[in-house]
Short mmCIF file of C-alpha atoms in Angstrom, two decimals:
data_model
loop_
_atom_site.label_atom_id
_atom_site.label_comp_id
_atom_site.label_asym_id
_atom_site.label_seq_id
_atom_site.Cartn_x
_atom_site.Cartn_y
_atom_site.Cartn_z
CA MET A 182 -21.30 2.60 -12.94
CA LYS A 183 -19.56 5.29 -10.91
CA ILE A 184 -21.39 7.53 -8.44
CA SER A 185 -20.04 10.08 -5.97
CA LYS A 186 -22.65 11.84 -3.85
CA GLU A 187 -22.82 13.66 -0.51
CA ILE A 188 -26.15 13.41 1.30
CA LYS A 189 -27.27 15.53 4.24
CA VAL A 190 -29.62 13.67 6.55
CA GLU A 191 -32.85 15.61 7.02
CA THR A 192 -34.77 13.02 9.04
CA ALA A 193 -33.40 10.35 11.38
CA GLY A 194 -33.58 6.80 10.08
CA LEU A 195 -31.51 3.86 8.87
CA ALA A 196 -28.53 4.51 6.63
CA VAL A 197 -29.46 2.07 3.88
CA ASP A 198 -33.01 3.46 3.63
CA LEU A 199 -31.75 7.01 3.26
CA LEU A 200 -29.17 5.97 0.65
CA ALA A 201 -31.75 3.98 -1.31
CA ALA A 202 -34.07 6.97 -1.40
CA GLN A 203 -31.34 9.37 -2.53
CA VAL A 204 -29.61 7.02 -4.98
CA PRO A 205 -32.46 5.07 -6.62
CA GLU A 206 -30.21 3.73 -9.39
CA LEU A 207 -28.60 1.39 -6.82
CA SER A 208 -30.49 -1.48 -5.23
CA LYS A 209 -30.33 -2.02 -1.47
CA GLY A 210 -28.25 -5.13 -2.17
CA ARG A 211 -25.63 -3.09 -4.00
CA LEU A 212 -25.70 -0.41 -1.32
CA LYS A 213 -25.20 -2.99 1.44
CA ASP A 214 -22.24 -4.45 -0.43
CA ALA A 215 -20.74 -0.99 -0.95
CA MET A 216 -21.15 -0.15 2.75
CA ASN A 217 -19.54 -3.42 3.80
CA LYS A 218 -16.59 -2.65 1.52
CA GLY A 219 -16.07 0.82 3.02
CA ALA A 220 -17.52 3.01 0.26
CA VAL A 221 -19.76 5.08 2.58
CA ILE A 222 -18.28 7.70 4.94
CA TRP A 223 -20.36 9.06 7.86
CA ARG A 224 -19.64 12.52 9.30
CA ARG A 225 -21.01 14.35 12.32
CA GLY A 226 -19.13 17.53 13.17
CA LYS A 227 -15.48 16.51 13.48
CA GLN A 228 -16.34 12.83 13.81
CA GLN A 229 -15.85 10.64 10.77
CA LYS A 230 -15.79 6.91 10.04
CA ARG A 231 -16.70 4.32 7.44
CA LEU A 232 -20.30 3.26 7.88
CA ARG A 233 -20.42 -0.48 7.20
CA ARG A 234 -23.71 -1.67 8.72
CA ALA A 235 -26.75 -1.11 6.51
CA GLN A 236 -28.97 -0.84 9.59
CA SER A 237 -26.83 1.86 11.24
CA PRO A 238 -29.02 4.70 12.59
CA VAL A 239 -28.29 8.22 11.32
CA ALA A 240 -29.51 11.50 12.75
CA ALA A 241 -30.65 14.77 11.24
CA GLY A 242 -27.63 16.89 10.37
CA ASP A 243 -25.35 13.90 9.69
CA LEU A 244 -23.56 13.71 6.33
CA LEU A 245 -23.15 10.55 4.26
CA GLN A 246 -20.60 10.43 1.44
CA LEU A 247 -21.18 7.61 -1.05
CA ASN A 248 -18.36 6.81 -3.49
CA TYR A 249 -19.54 3.92 -5.62
CA ASP A 250 -17.50 2.33 -8.41
CA ASP A 251 -18.76 -1.09 -9.41
CA ASP A 252 -15.46 -1.90 -11.15
CA LEU A 253 -13.40 -1.24 -8.01
CA LEU A 254 -15.88 -2.94 -5.70
CA SER A 255 -15.89 -6.09 -7.82
CA ARG A 256 -12.10 -6.46 -7.88
CA GLN A 257 -10.37 -9.28 -6.03
CA CYS A 258 -6.81 -10.28 -5.24
CA GLU A 259 -4.88 -12.92 -3.33
CA PRO A 260 -5.11 -12.68 0.48
CA ALA A 261 -2.32 -11.10 2.51
CA VAL A 262 -0.14 -13.38 4.64
CA LEU A 263 0.82 -12.76 8.27
CA LEU A 264 4.56 -13.49 8.45
CA ALA A 265 5.42 -12.36 11.98
CA ASP A 266 3.25 -11.30 14.92
CA GLU A 267 5.25 -9.43 17.57
CA ARG A 268 2.04 -8.35 19.40
CA THR A 269 2.83 -4.62 19.33
CA PHE A 270 3.60 -4.80 15.61
CA SER A 271 3.30 -7.33 12.81
CA LEU A 272 4.82 -8.04 9.43
CA TRP A 273 2.76 -9.02 6.40
CA TYR A 274 3.13 -10.09 2.81
CA LYS A 275 1.08 -7.73 0.64
CA PRO A 276 0.14 -9.37 -2.66
CA PRO A 277 -0.01 -7.43 -5.95
CA GLY A 278 -3.37 -5.79 -6.49
CA MET A 279 -3.90 -5.01 -2.78
CA LEU A 280 -3.82 -1.43 -1.51
CA SER A 281 -1.78 -0.61 1.59
CA GLN A 282 -4.78 1.29 2.93
CA GLY A 283 -8.22 2.19 1.66
CA ASN A 284 -9.39 5.43 0.11
CA GLU A 285 -12.70 7.22 -0.32
CA TRP A 286 -13.83 4.54 -2.79
CA GLY A 287 -13.54 1.71 -0.27
CA ASP A 288 -11.07 -0.43 1.64
CA HIS A 289 -12.08 -4.04 0.97
CA LEU A 290 -8.84 -4.61 -1.01
CA SER A 291 -6.52 -2.99 1.53
CA LEU A 292 -4.01 -4.59 3.87
CA LEU A 293 -5.20 -2.46 6.79
CA ARG A 294 -8.76 -3.76 6.48
CA PHE A 295 -7.57 -7.34 5.95
CA ALA A 296 -5.40 -7.12 9.10
CA GLU A 297 -8.28 -5.63 11.12
CA GLN A 298 -10.46 -8.57 10.18
CA GLN A 299 -7.75 -11.14 10.91
CA LEU A 300 -6.53 -9.69 14.21
CA GLY A 301 -9.88 -8.99 15.85
CA ASN A 302 -9.89 -6.17 18.37
CA ARG A 303 -6.31 -5.00 17.95
CA ALA A 304 -5.76 -1.50 16.60
CA VAL A 305 -3.94 -1.32 13.27
CA PHE A 306 -1.65 1.52 12.13
CA LEU A 307 0.13 1.75 8.78
CA ILE A 308 3.86 2.56 9.02
CA HIS A 309 4.83 2.66 5.35
CA ARG A 310 3.26 1.88 1.97
CA LEU A 311 3.72 -0.24 -1.10
CA ASP A 312 2.16 0.66 -4.43
CA ARG A 313 -0.96 -1.33 -5.29
CA GLU A 314 0.80 -3.15 -8.14
CA ALA A 315 3.86 -4.00 -5.98
CA SER A 316 4.19 -6.88 -3.52
CA GLY A 317 6.27 -7.77 -0.50
CA LEU A 318 6.88 -6.92 3.14
CA LEU A 319 4.70 -4.38 4.91
CA LEU A 320 4.89 -3.38 8.57
CA LEU A 321 1.89 -2.57 10.80
CA ALA A 322 1.80 -1.26 14.37
CA HIS A 323 -0.85 -2.14 16.96
CA SER A 324 -0.65 0.78 19.38
CA PRO A 325 -0.25 4.54 18.98
CA LYS A 326 3.05 4.40 20.90
CA MET A 327 4.55 1.71 18.67
CA ALA A 328 3.23 3.47 15.56
CA THR A 329 5.08 6.64 16.63
CA THR A 330 8.27 4.70 17.42
CA LEU A 331 8.34 2.84 14.11
CA SER A 332 7.42 5.95 12.11
CA GLN A 333 10.30 7.84 13.73
CA LEU A 334 12.71 5.05 12.85
CA MET A 335 11.47 5.24 9.27
CA GLN A 336 11.81 9.03 9.12
CA GLN A 337 15.28 8.93 10.68
CA GLN A 338 16.40 6.34 8.10
CA GLN A 339 17.05 3.78 10.82
CA MET A 340 15.12 1.06 8.98
CA ASP A 341 16.92 -0.95 6.34
CA LYS A 342 14.46 -1.61 3.50
CA ARG A 343 15.53 -3.72 0.52
CA TYR A 344 13.76 -4.48 -2.73
CA GLN A 345 14.24 -6.57 -5.83
CA VAL A 346 13.37 -4.82 -9.07
CA LEU A 347 13.26 -6.00 -12.67
CA VAL A 348 14.06 -3.16 -15.08
CA ARG A 349 14.20 -2.88 -18.85
CA GLY A 350 17.54 -3.08 -20.62
CA LYS A 351 21.19 -3.40 -19.65
CA LEU A 352 22.59 -0.77 -17.32
CA SER A 353 25.81 0.91 -18.40
CA GLN A 354 29.01 0.07 -16.59
CA ALA A 355 29.30 3.68 -15.43
CA LEU A 356 25.82 3.58 -13.89
CA LEU A 357 26.52 0.25 -12.20
CA GLU A 358 29.81 1.50 -10.77
CA GLU A 359 28.09 4.59 -9.38
CA GLY A 360 25.34 2.41 -7.89
CA VAL A 361 23.17 5.28 -6.74
CA ILE A 362 20.51 7.64 -8.12
CA ARG A 363 20.13 10.98 -6.35
CA GLN A 364 17.79 12.79 -8.73
CA LYS A 365 15.41 15.05 -6.83
CA LEU A 366 11.73 14.17 -6.90
CA ASP A 367 9.06 16.83 -6.38
CA GLY A 368 11.85 19.23 -5.50
CA LYS A 369 13.06 17.08 -2.60
CA ALA A 370 16.34 15.23 -2.13
CA CYS A 371 16.15 11.44 -2.31
CA GLU A 372 18.48 8.50 -2.82
CA THR A 373 18.14 5.03 -4.33
CA ARG A 374 21.13 2.66 -4.05
CA PHE A 375 21.33 -0.43 -6.22
CA LYS A 376 23.50 -3.28 -7.45
CA LEU A 377 23.11 -5.76 -10.27
CA CYS A 378 21.90 -9.26 -9.45
CA ALA A 379 21.60 -10.58 -13.00
CA HIS A 380 21.21 -9.44 -16.59
CA GLN A 381 18.94 -11.44 -18.86
CA PRO A 382 20.08 -10.60 -22.42
CA ASP A 383 17.43 -12.69 -24.18
CA ALA A 384 14.61 -10.80 -22.45
CA ASN A 385 16.61 -7.54 -22.24
CA HIS A 386 15.92 -7.29 -18.49
CA SER A 387 18.14 -6.56 -15.49
CA LEU A 388 17.38 -7.72 -11.95
CA LEU A 389 18.55 -5.26 -9.31
CA ASP A 390 18.90 -5.29 -5.55
CA ILE A 391 17.69 -1.95 -4.17
CA LYS A 392 18.31 -0.18 -0.88
CA LEU A 393 15.89 2.70 -0.45
CA ILE A 394 17.41 5.54 1.58
CA SER A 395 14.51 7.98 1.30
CA GLY A 396 10.86 7.27 0.62
CA ARG A 397 9.36 9.61 -1.97
CA LYS A 398 6.20 8.62 -3.81
CA HIS A 399 6.96 6.02 -6.52
CA GLN A 400 10.66 6.73 -5.92
CA ILE A 401 12.10 3.52 -7.38
CA ARG A 402 9.78 3.58 -10.37
CA ARG A 403 10.43 7.24 -11.15
CA HIS A 404 14.19 7.05 -10.64
CA PHE A 405 14.75 4.13 -12.99
CA ALA A 406 12.34 5.46 -15.60
CA ALA A 407 14.38 8.69 -15.59
CA MET A 408 17.54 6.63 -16.18
CA GLY A 409 15.96 4.97 -19.22
CA HIS A 410 15.46 1.65 -17.40
CA ALA A 411 11.79 1.59 -16.44
CA VAL A 412 10.55 -1.05 -14.02
CA MET A 413 8.98 -3.88 -16.01
CA GLY A 414 5.21 -4.00 -15.89
CA ASP A 415 4.93 -0.42 -14.66
CA PRO A 416 1.74 1.02 -16.20
CA ARG A 417 2.57 4.60 -15.26
CA TYR A 418 6.26 5.30 -15.89
CA GLY A 419 8.49 4.37 -18.82
CA GLU A 420 7.96 2.97 -22.30
CA GLN A 421 8.22 -0.48 -23.90
CA ASN A 422 8.18 -2.06 -20.43
CA GLN A 423 4.95 -4.04 -20.62
CA ASP A 424 4.95 -7.31 -18.70
CA PRO A 425 1.88 -9.56 -18.39
CA SER A 426 3.19 -10.95 -15.10
CA GLY A 427 2.77 -7.55 -13.44
CA LEU A 428 4.96 -4.91 -11.80
CA GLY A 429 8.52 -6.12 -11.30
CA LEU A 430 8.98 -4.57 -7.86
CA GLN A 431 8.98 -6.47 -4.57
CA ALA A 432 9.95 -5.53 -1.00
CA VAL A 433 12.04 -8.49 0.16
CA GLU A 434 13.90 -7.52 3.34
CA LEU A 435 13.39 -5.30 6.39
CA SER A 436 15.50 -4.79 9.51
CA PHE A 437 15.53 -2.36 12.45
CA GLN A 438 16.33 -2.02 16.14
CA LEU A 439 13.83 -0.62 18.62
CA PRO A 440 15.04 2.08 21.04
CA GLY A 441 16.34 0.63 24.30
CA GLN A 442 16.55 -2.92 22.93
CA GLN A 443 19.57 -4.98 21.90
CA LYS A 444 17.61 -7.21 19.54
CA ILE A 445 17.74 -6.51 15.83
CA TYR A 446 14.53 -7.43 14.05
CA HIS A 447 15.46 -8.83 10.66
CA TYR A 448 12.88 -10.21 8.25
CA LYS A 449 13.18 -11.72 4.79
CA LEU A 450 10.38 -12.55 2.41
CA PRO A 451 10.07 -16.36 2.26
CA SER A 452 11.35 -17.91 -0.95
CA GLU A 453 7.92 -19.27 -1.88
CA LEU A 454 6.57 -15.69 -2.01
CA ARG A 455 9.47 -14.21 -3.96
CA ARG A 456 8.98 -13.38 -7.60
CA TYR A 457 12.63 -13.85 -8.52
CA GLY A 458 13.84 -16.57 -6.12
#
């Protein structure tokens, strides 16, 4: 069942009672679960937030947006893993199947929500993203100042981000010698550098080490699909690249230097979390 409905509050009361009256096809139990998982947005003027508590009071003039999808709300995945806590920022392992952040349909399977629950009262800001099907290192900030600093480093290409990617087929010698794809995406310049780690002729796969220079949406997946070497397990781009083990894309290394500091922060995904060793 999938329901998307905006409700204007006419009379003050409790959120779950209003929702139950306006959406009778959902029980209060289902509504409470949906609210807890972030599927209800409350708005008052310019204010907006996810309304999680069923007993939250709402006032006349408030707006409630319910986006209910029982398939999405029932999904589960492995938990994220906190790999490094530097107090003002932290580094996490995002498992496949987990969103980087929530959307209008909920946030129970997002790293941001998971980190909020694990870290208590600390603020959480997303610095970059990984596709839902991908796994690997993801960086979060815990203050507006640090979020701005890290975002600027990312935008100025002063963060070294490395990935391992399993693609279909054997890359030509000419493509390997060039070692870079600069095809524009969405009309914007972007660059993906790569080198061969191993070719598996029996499976007709190639494992690549990737350095991402820019950060366009689905850049790695789109670039290699355009070259005729789609990422294995990618449900969106490429052909004949099905893989029951999932998307063959993992963020494995991250390094950067904060302004005014000598220390270089360098993180590698632990071997036990790596897909390809």
